Amino acid sequence: MPNVASLANPAVFSRLAARALPWLTALAVGTLALGAWAAFFVAPPDYQQGDTARIMYVHVPAAWMASFVYATMCLAALGTLIWRHPLADAAQKAAAPLGAGFTFVCLATGSIWGRPMWGAWWVWDARLTSVLVLFLIYLGIVLLWQAIEDFSRAARAAAILTLVGAVNIPIVKFSVDWWNTLHQPSSVFRLGGPTVDGRMLWPLIAMGFGFLFLFLALHVAAVRNEILRRRLRRLTLRAADDSAPARPMVLEPAQ
Amino acid sequence: MTRKGRRAALVAGMVALAGSGVGVTLYALSGSVEFFMGPSEAMARGMPVGRPMRLGGLVETGSVTHAKDGTLDFKVTDGKAAVPVSFKGIPPDLFREGQGVVVEGAMGGAGTFRASIVLAKHDERYMPKDVADALKKQGRWNDGAAAPAAAIPAASPKP
């Protein structure tokens, strides 16, 4: 049995989450609206790629989130393996499908961008391949959660897979520096500063924050759902165990 | 050592093992992880006739000719060496003199690289047209020749 303090934390989290969610959602919608407006109407077309380069306002933030969500999951995995914290389990489980979604958006928009600019939907260079591997790792983690019935055993297995897969994150980031790739080197997070003109950079950063807030809102909601799902399961099991069948199942408020 | 400390050490060991395993593998395979080779590296390694490979570099300024039968001839250079390339097909929109390209194909008999695919490689710079024009006007940049090293994909030396 986990101790009382760690059991209490998910309840505290649920209360805080309920209060924070409307604000986070508003922040995400507001920032995304600002970013999208700027991407279409403020940012000038690129000197060589023209209007096609505008797909970067989705592609690049999605790529940032693909790695950021994974880093979040690594922290949660440490919480699971070292501190055995149930909230870390839920945080890890809730993040995996979101990370897979961002990675998919990154791959899809990259492919659509690659066809007109490079002349290929897909190439097996180090950047594209390592991001595909990241997507497959995300899917593997999602499936592992589904495959193991017992929640805390599933959490531990998924945490180990997450941390082993963390090896891929520096490969994704530095693939364009370590090897010859068709994909361009980094334009924003690079030594010597961004190589994107200011009028294009701030809409990109705005979209980056929009994606970040979107993830935070979705993640907080998903963690809360996970906590509720676990509580419902516990109550269902208890109700099924009870010899008195007349007792109604009550979802008491989180205390 | 506390139980938490022991678990932390185990996790650290696991991640270090997985990391070094993948690292060693990638180091051993680094030749095949490279998407392309620059002309001078390819020449140093030898380019046997008929062996499929990818060659990357810049389209040498002044080397592009269009033949009547639709064949496109140009040279791929990394500043130290240049390889003549022949391609029958439609190149991507970004294809032009001074632009980064990766060509896929094999050496033909006459010392010309027969490309079946031509891919355009662009660099990491994004700017509006007026900024690019201003830079060109100030002589701080003319396409290809004076482009920063980052635009020359195969120029960096590889071990």
Coordinates of C-alpha atoms in Angstrom, one line a residue:
Chain A
M1 CA 0.0 0.0 0.0
P2 CA 1.3 3.5 -0.8
N3 CA 1.5 5.8 2.2
V4 CA -1.2 8.3 3.1
A5 CA 0.8 11.4 1.9
S6 CA 1.2 10.1 -1.6
L7 CA -2.4 9.0 -1.8
A8 CA -3.4 12.5 -0.8
N9 CA -1.5 14.2 -3.5
P10 CA -3.6 13.1 -6.5
A11 CA -6.6 14.5 -4.7
V12 CA -4.8 17.8 -4.1
F13 CA -3.8 17.8 -7.8
S14 CA -7.4 17.2 -8.9
R15 CA -8.6 20.2 -7.0
L16 CA -5.8 22.4 -8.3
A17 CA -6.4 21.1 -11.9
A18 CA -10.0 21.9 -11.8
R19 CA -9.2 25.5 -10.9
A20 CA -6.3 25.8 -13.4
L21 CA -7.9 24.2 -16.4
P22 CA -10.2 27.0 -17.7
W23 CA -7.2 29.5 -17.4
L24 CA -4.8 27.1 -19.2
T25 CA -7.4 26.5 -21.9
A26 CA -8.0 30.2 -22.4
L27 CA -4.2 30.8 -22.5
A28 CA -3.7 28.1 -25.1
V29 CA -6.6 29.3 -27.4
G30 CA -5.4 32.9 -27.0
T31 CA -1.8 32.2 -27.8
L32 CA -2.6 29.9 -30.7
A33 CA -5.0 32.5 -32.2
L34 CA -2.3 35.2 -31.9
G35 CA 0.3 32.9 -33.4
A36 CA -1.9 31.8 -36.3
W37 CA -2.9 35.4 -37.1
A38 CA 0.8 36.4 -37.1
A39 CA 1.9 33.4 -39.1
F40 CA -0.6 34.3 -41.9
F41 CA -0.8 38.1 -41.8
V42 CA 2.4 39.4 -40.1
A43 CA 5.2 37.1 -41.2
P44 CA 6.4 37.9 -44.7
P45 CA 7.0 35.0 -47.2
D46 CA 10.5 33.5 -47.2
Y47 CA 12.9 34.8 -49.8
Q48 CA 13.5 31.4 -51.4
Q49 CA 10.6 29.2 -50.3
G50 CA 7.9 31.8 -50.6
D51 CA 4.6 31.1 -48.8
T52 CA 5.4 27.4 -48.6
A53 CA 7.7 28.2 -45.6
R54 CA 4.6 29.1 -43.6
I55 CA 4.0 25.4 -42.8
M56 CA 6.9 25.9 -40.3
Y57 CA 4.6 27.7 -37.9
V58 CA 3.0 24.3 -37.3
H59 CA 5.8 21.9 -38.2
V60 CA 8.5 23.5 -35.9
P61 CA 6.3 23.9 -32.7
A62 CA 5.0 20.3 -33.2
A63 CA 8.6 19.1 -33.4
W64 CA 9.6 21.1 -30.3
M65 CA 6.6 19.5 -28.4
A66 CA 7.5 16.0 -29.7
S67 CA 10.8 16.3 -27.7
F68 CA 9.4 18.4 -24.8
V69 CA 6.6 15.9 -24.1
Y70 CA 9.2 13.1 -24.1
A71 CA 11.3 15.0 -21.6
T72 CA 8.2 15.5 -19.4
M73 CA 7.6 11.8 -19.5
C74 CA 11.2 11.0 -18.5
L75 CA 10.8 13.2 -15.4
A76 CA 7.5 11.3 -14.6
A77 CA 9.3 8.0 -15.2
L78 CA 11.9 9.0 -12.6
G79 CA 9.1 9.8 -10.2
T80 CA 7.6 6.4 -10.9
L81 CA 10.8 4.3 -10.6
I82 CA 12.6 6.2 -7.7
W83 CA 9.8 7.8 -5.6
R84 CA 7.0 5.3 -6.6
H85 CA 4.7 8.3 -6.8
P86 CA 1.2 7.5 -8.2
L87 CA 0.8 11.0 -9.6
A88 CA 4.0 10.4 -11.7
D89 CA 2.4 7.2 -13.0
A90 CA -0.7 9.1 -14.2
A91 CA 1.4 12.0 -15.6
Q92 CA 3.4 9.5 -17.6
K93 CA 0.4 7.6 -19.0
A94 CA -1.5 10.8 -19.9
A95 CA 1.5 12.3 -21.8
A96 CA 2.2 9.4 -24.1
P97 CA -0.7 9.7 -26.6
L98 CA -0.2 13.5 -26.6
G99 CA 3.4 13.1 -27.5
A100 CA 2.5 10.6 -30.2
G101 CA 0.0 13.2 -31.6
F102 CA 2.5 16.0 -31.7
T103 CA 5.1 13.7 -33.3
F104 CA 2.6 12.7 -35.9
V105 CA 1.7 16.3 -36.8
C106 CA 5.5 17.0 -37.1
L107 CA 6.0 14.0 -39.4
A108 CA 2.9 14.8 -41.5
T109 CA 3.6 18.5 -42.0
G110 CA 7.2 17.7 -42.7
S111 CA 6.3 15.3 -45.4
I112 CA 3.9 17.9 -47.0
W113 CA 6.7 20.5 -46.8
G114 CA 9.3 18.1 -48.2
R115 CA 7.5 17.3 -51.4
P116 CA 7.5 20.8 -53.0
M117 CA 10.8 22.0 -51.5
W118 CA 13.1 18.9 -51.4
G119 CA 11.3 17.0 -54.1
A120 CA 10.5 14.0 -51.8
W121 CA 7.7 13.1 -49.4
W122 CA 10.2 11.1 -47.3
V123 CA 13.9 10.3 -47.2
W124 CA 15.7 8.0 -44.8
D125 CA 18.1 10.6 -43.4
A126 CA 19.2 10.7 -39.8
R127 CA 16.7 13.4 -38.7
L128 CA 13.6 11.9 -40.3
T129 CA 14.4 8.4 -39.3
S130 CA 15.1 9.3 -35.6
V131 CA 11.8 11.2 -35.4
L132 CA 10.0 8.2 -36.9
V133 CA 11.7 6.1 -34.2
L134 CA 10.5 8.6 -31.6
F135 CA 6.9 8.2 -32.9
L136 CA 7.2 4.4 -32.7
I137 CA 8.6 4.6 -29.1
Y138 CA 5.5 6.7 -28.2
L139 CA 3.2 4.1 -29.7
G140 CA 5.1 1.4 -27.9
I141 CA 4.6 3.1 -24.6
V142 CA 0.9 3.6 -25.3
L143 CA 0.5 -0.1 -26.1
L144 CA 2.5 -1.2 -23.1
W145 CA 0.1 0.7 -20.9
Q146 CA -2.8 -1.1 -22.6
A147 CA -1.1 -4.5 -22.4
I148 CA -0.5 -4.7 -18.6
E149 CA -3.6 -4.8 -16.5
D150 CA -2.1 -3.9 -13.1
F151 CA -1.6 -0.1 -13.0
S152 CA 1.6 0.1 -10.9
R153 CA 3.2 -2.7 -12.8
A154 CA 2.3 -1.1 -16.1
A155 CA 3.7 2.2 -14.8
R156 CA 7.0 0.6 -13.9
A157 CA 7.3 -1.2 -17.3
A158 CA 6.4 2.0 -19.2
A159 CA 8.8 4.1 -17.1
I160 CA 11.7 1.7 -18.0
L161 CA 10.8 1.8 -21.7
T162 CA 10.5 5.6 -21.5
L163 CA 14.0 6.0 -20.0
V164 CA 15.6 3.6 -22.4
G165 CA 13.9 5.4 -25.3
A166 CA 15.3 8.7 -23.9
V167 CA 18.6 7.8 -25.7
N168 CA 16.8 8.8 -28.9
I169 CA 16.1 12.4 -27.9
P170 CA 19.7 13.8 -28.2
I171 CA 19.9 11.8 -31.5
V172 CA 16.8 13.6 -32.8
K173 CA 18.2 17.0 -31.7
F174 CA 21.8 16.6 -32.9
S175 CA 21.3 14.3 -35.9
V176 CA 21.5 17.3 -38.3
D177 CA 24.9 18.3 -36.8
W178 CA 26.4 14.8 -36.4
W179 CA 25.6 13.5 -39.9
N180 CA 24.9 14.7 -43.4
T181 CA 21.2 15.0 -43.7
L182 CA 18.7 16.3 -46.2
H183 CA 16.9 18.1 -43.4
Q184 CA 18.3 21.6 -42.6
P185 CA 20.2 22.2 -39.4
S186 CA 18.5 24.0 -36.5
S187 CA 17.2 27.5 -37.2
V188 CA 16.3 28.6 -33.6
F189 CA 17.9 26.6 -30.8
R190 CA 21.5 26.8 -32.1
L191 CA 24.8 28.3 -31.1
G192 CA 25.1 31.8 -32.4
G193 CA 21.4 32.6 -32.2
P194 CA 18.4 32.1 -34.5
T195 CA 18.8 32.3 -38.3
V196 CA 15.2 33.3 -38.8
D197 CA 14.4 37.0 -39.5
G198 CA 12.7 38.7 -36.6
R199 CA 9.4 39.2 -38.4
M200 CA 9.1 35.4 -38.9
L201 CA 10.7 34.5 -35.6
W202 CA 8.2 36.0 -33.2
P203 CA 5.1 34.4 -34.8
L204 CA 7.1 31.1 -34.6
I205 CA 7.8 31.6 -30.9
A206 CA 4.1 32.6 -30.3
M207 CA 3.0 29.3 -32.0
G208 CA 5.6 27.5 -29.8
F209 CA 4.0 28.9 -26.6
G210 CA 0.6 28.1 -28.1
F211 CA 1.5 24.5 -28.6
L212 CA 3.1 24.4 -25.1
F213 CA -0.1 25.7 -23.4
L214 CA -2.2 23.4 -25.5
F215 CA -0.1 20.5 -24.2
L216 CA -0.3 21.7 -20.6
A217 CA -4.1 22.1 -20.8
L218 CA -4.6 18.7 -22.4
H219 CA -2.1 17.0 -20.1
V220 CA -3.6 18.4 -16.9
A221 CA -7.1 17.3 -18.1
A222 CA -5.8 13.9 -19.0
V223 CA -4.0 13.4 -15.7
R224 CA -7.2 14.4 -13.8
N225 CA -9.2 11.9 -15.9
E226 CA -6.7 9.2 -15.2
I227 CA -7.0 9.9 -11.4
L228 CA -10.8 9.7 -11.7
R229 CA -10.6 6.5 -13.8
R230 CA -8.5 4.9 -11.1
R231 CA -10.8 6.0 -8.3
L232 CA -13.8 4.7 -10.2
R233 CA -12.1 1.4 -10.7
R234 CA -11.2 1.1 -7.0
L235 CA -14.8 1.9 -6.0
T236 CA -16.2 -0.6 -8.5
L237 CA -13.9 -3.3 -7.2
R238 CA -14.9 -2.5 -3.6
A239 CA -18.6 -2.5 -4.5
A240 CA -18.2 -5.8 -6.2
D241 CA -16.4 -7.3 -3.2
D242 CA -19.0 -6.1 -0.8
S243 CA -21.4 -8.7 0.4
A244 CA -24.2 -6.2 0.8
P245 CA -25.4 -5.7 -2.8
A246 CA -27.8 -2.9 -1.9
R247 CA -25.1 -0.4 -1.0
P248 CA -25.0 2.3 -3.6
M249 CA -21.7 3.3 -5.2
V250 CA -20.9 6.9 -4.3
L251 CA -18.2 9.0 -6.0
E252 CA -17.3 11.1 -3.0
P253 CA -15.5 14.4 -3.6
A254 CA -11.7 14.2 -3.5
Q255 CA -10.6 14.7 0.1
Chain B
M1 CA 22.4 3.7 0.7
T2 CA 18.7 4.3 1.0
R3 CA 16.2 2.4 -1.0
K4 CA 15.5 5.5 -3.1
G5 CA 19.2 6.0 -3.7
R6 CA 19.6 2.4 -4.8
R7 CA 16.7 2.7 -7.2
A8 CA 18.2 6.0 -8.6
A9 CA 21.5 4.3 -9.1
L10 CA 19.9 1.4 -10.9
V11 CA 18.0 3.8 -13.2
A12 CA 21.1 5.8 -13.9
G13 CA 23.0 2.5 -14.7
M14 CA 20.2 1.4 -17.0
V15 CA 20.1 4.7 -18.9
A16 CA 23.9 4.8 -19.2
L17 CA 24.0 1.2 -20.6
A18 CA 21.2 1.8 -23.1
G19 CA 22.9 5.1 -24.1
S20 CA 26.4 3.6 -24.6
G21 CA 24.8 0.6 -26.5
V22 CA 23.1 2.9 -29.0
G23 CA 26.1 5.2 -29.1
V24 CA 28.5 2.4 -30.0
T25 CA 26.1 1.1 -32.6
L26 CA 25.7 4.5 -34.2
Y27 CA 29.4 5.1 -34.2
A28 CA 30.1 1.8 -35.9
L29 CA 27.4 2.5 -38.5
S30 CA 28.1 6.2 -38.9
G31 CA 29.1 5.6 -42.6
S32 CA 25.6 4.3 -43.4
V33 CA 23.9 6.9 -41.3
E34 CA 25.3 9.6 -43.5
F35 CA 22.6 10.5 -46.1
F36 CA 25.2 11.5 -48.7
M37 CA 28.9 12.1 -49.4
G38 CA 30.5 15.3 -50.7
P39 CA 32.4 15.0 -54.1
S40 CA 35.9 15.1 -52.5
E41 CA 35.0 12.4 -50.0
A42 CA 33.3 10.3 -52.6
M43 CA 36.3 10.6 -54.9
A44 CA 38.7 9.7 -52.1
R45 CA 36.7 6.6 -51.4
G46 CA 36.3 5.7 -55.0
M47 CA 33.1 5.8 -57.1
P48 CA 33.0 2.6 -59.0
V49 CA 30.8 2.6 -62.1
G50 CA 27.3 1.4 -61.4
R51 CA 27.4 1.4 -57.6
P52 CA 24.3 3.3 -56.3
M53 CA 25.1 6.2 -54.0
R54 CA 24.1 9.7 -53.0
L55 CA 26.2 12.7 -53.7
G56 CA 25.6 16.0 -52.0
G57 CA 27.0 19.5 -52.5
L58 CA 26.2 22.8 -54.3
V59 CA 25.2 23.2 -57.9
E60 CA 28.4 24.8 -59.3
T61 CA 27.7 28.3 -60.6
G62 CA 27.7 28.4 -64.4
S63 CA 27.6 24.6 -64.8
V64 CA 23.9 24.1 -65.6
T65 CA 22.9 23.3 -69.1
H66 CA 19.6 22.1 -70.5
A67 CA 19.8 19.7 -73.5
K68 CA 17.0 19.6 -76.1
D69 CA 16.0 16.0 -75.1
G70 CA 15.2 17.2 -71.5
T71 CA 18.5 16.2 -70.0
L72 CA 19.8 18.4 -67.3
D73 CA 23.6 18.6 -66.9
F74 CA 25.4 20.3 -64.0
K75 CA 28.3 19.9 -61.6
V76 CA 28.0 19.1 -57.9
T77 CA 30.8 20.8 -55.9
D78 CA 32.0 21.1 -52.3
G79 CA 34.5 23.7 -53.1
K80 CA 37.4 21.3 -53.4
A81 CA 36.2 18.9 -56.0
A82 CA 33.3 18.7 -58.5
V83 CA 31.5 15.8 -60.2
P84 CA 29.6 16.2 -63.4
V85 CA 26.0 15.0 -63.1
S86 CA 23.4 14.2 -65.7
F87 CA 19.7 14.0 -64.9
K88 CA 16.7 13.4 -67.1
G89 CA 13.5 14.6 -65.4
I90 CA 12.0 17.6 -63.5
P91 CA 14.2 19.0 -60.7
P92 CA 12.6 20.4 -57.6
D93 CA 11.6 24.1 -57.6
L94 CA 14.6 25.1 -55.4
F95 CA 17.1 23.7 -57.9
R96 CA 19.3 26.5 -59.2
E97 CA 23.0 27.4 -59.4
G98 CA 24.6 27.8 -56.0
Q99 CA 21.8 25.7 -54.4
G100 CA 22.5 22.7 -52.2
V101 CA 21.5 19.4 -53.8
V102 CA 21.6 15.7 -53.1
V103 CA 21.6 13.5 -56.2
E104 CA 20.9 9.8 -56.1
G105 CA 22.2 7.5 -58.8
A106 CA 25.5 5.9 -59.9
M107 CA 28.6 6.8 -61.9
G108 CA 28.2 6.1 -65.6
G109 CA 31.0 4.9 -67.9
A110 CA 32.0 8.4 -69.2
G111 CA 32.9 9.8 -65.7
T112 CA 29.5 11.4 -65.4
F113 CA 27.2 10.7 -62.5
R114 CA 23.8 9.4 -63.8
A115 CA 21.2 10.8 -61.3
S116 CA 17.8 9.1 -61.0
I117 CA 16.6 11.5 -58.3
V118 CA 17.6 15.1 -57.7
L119 CA 16.7 16.5 -54.2
A120 CA 17.1 20.2 -53.2
K121 CA 18.7 20.9 -49.8
H122 CA 18.2 24.3 -48.3
D123 CA 19.9 25.9 -45.4
E124 CA 18.6 27.1 -42.0
R125 CA 18.2 30.7 -42.9
Y126 CA 14.7 32.2 -43.3
M127 CA 14.2 35.9 -44.2
P128 CA 11.9 38.1 -46.3
K129 CA 12.9 38.9 -49.8
D130 CA 13.7 42.5 -49.0
V131 CA 16.3 41.4 -46.4
A132 CA 17.9 38.9 -48.8
D133 CA 18.0 41.6 -51.5
A134 CA 19.5 44.1 -49.1
L135 CA 22.2 41.7 -48.1
K136 CA 23.0 41.0 -51.7
K137 CA 23.1 44.7 -52.5
Q138 CA 25.6 45.3 -49.7
G139 CA 27.7 42.6 -51.2
R140 CA 27.5 40.6 -48.0
W141 CA 26.1 37.7 -49.8
N142 CA 25.9 36.5 -53.4
D143 CA 24.1 33.2 -54.0
G144 CA 26.2 30.2 -53.6
A145 CA 29.7 31.4 -53.8
A146 CA 29.7 33.5 -50.6
A147 CA 27.0 31.6 -48.8
P148 CA 28.0 30.7 -45.2
A149 CA 29.5 27.3 -44.6
A150 CA 26.2 26.0 -43.3
A151 CA 24.8 26.2 -46.8
I152 CA 27.5 23.9 -48.1
P153 CA 26.2 20.6 -46.9
A154 CA 29.2 18.5 -47.6
A155 CA 31.9 21.0 -46.8
S156 CA 32.4 19.9 -43.1
P157 CA 35.1 17.3 -42.8
K158 CA 33.9 13.9 -41.6
P159 CA 36.2 11.4 -39.7

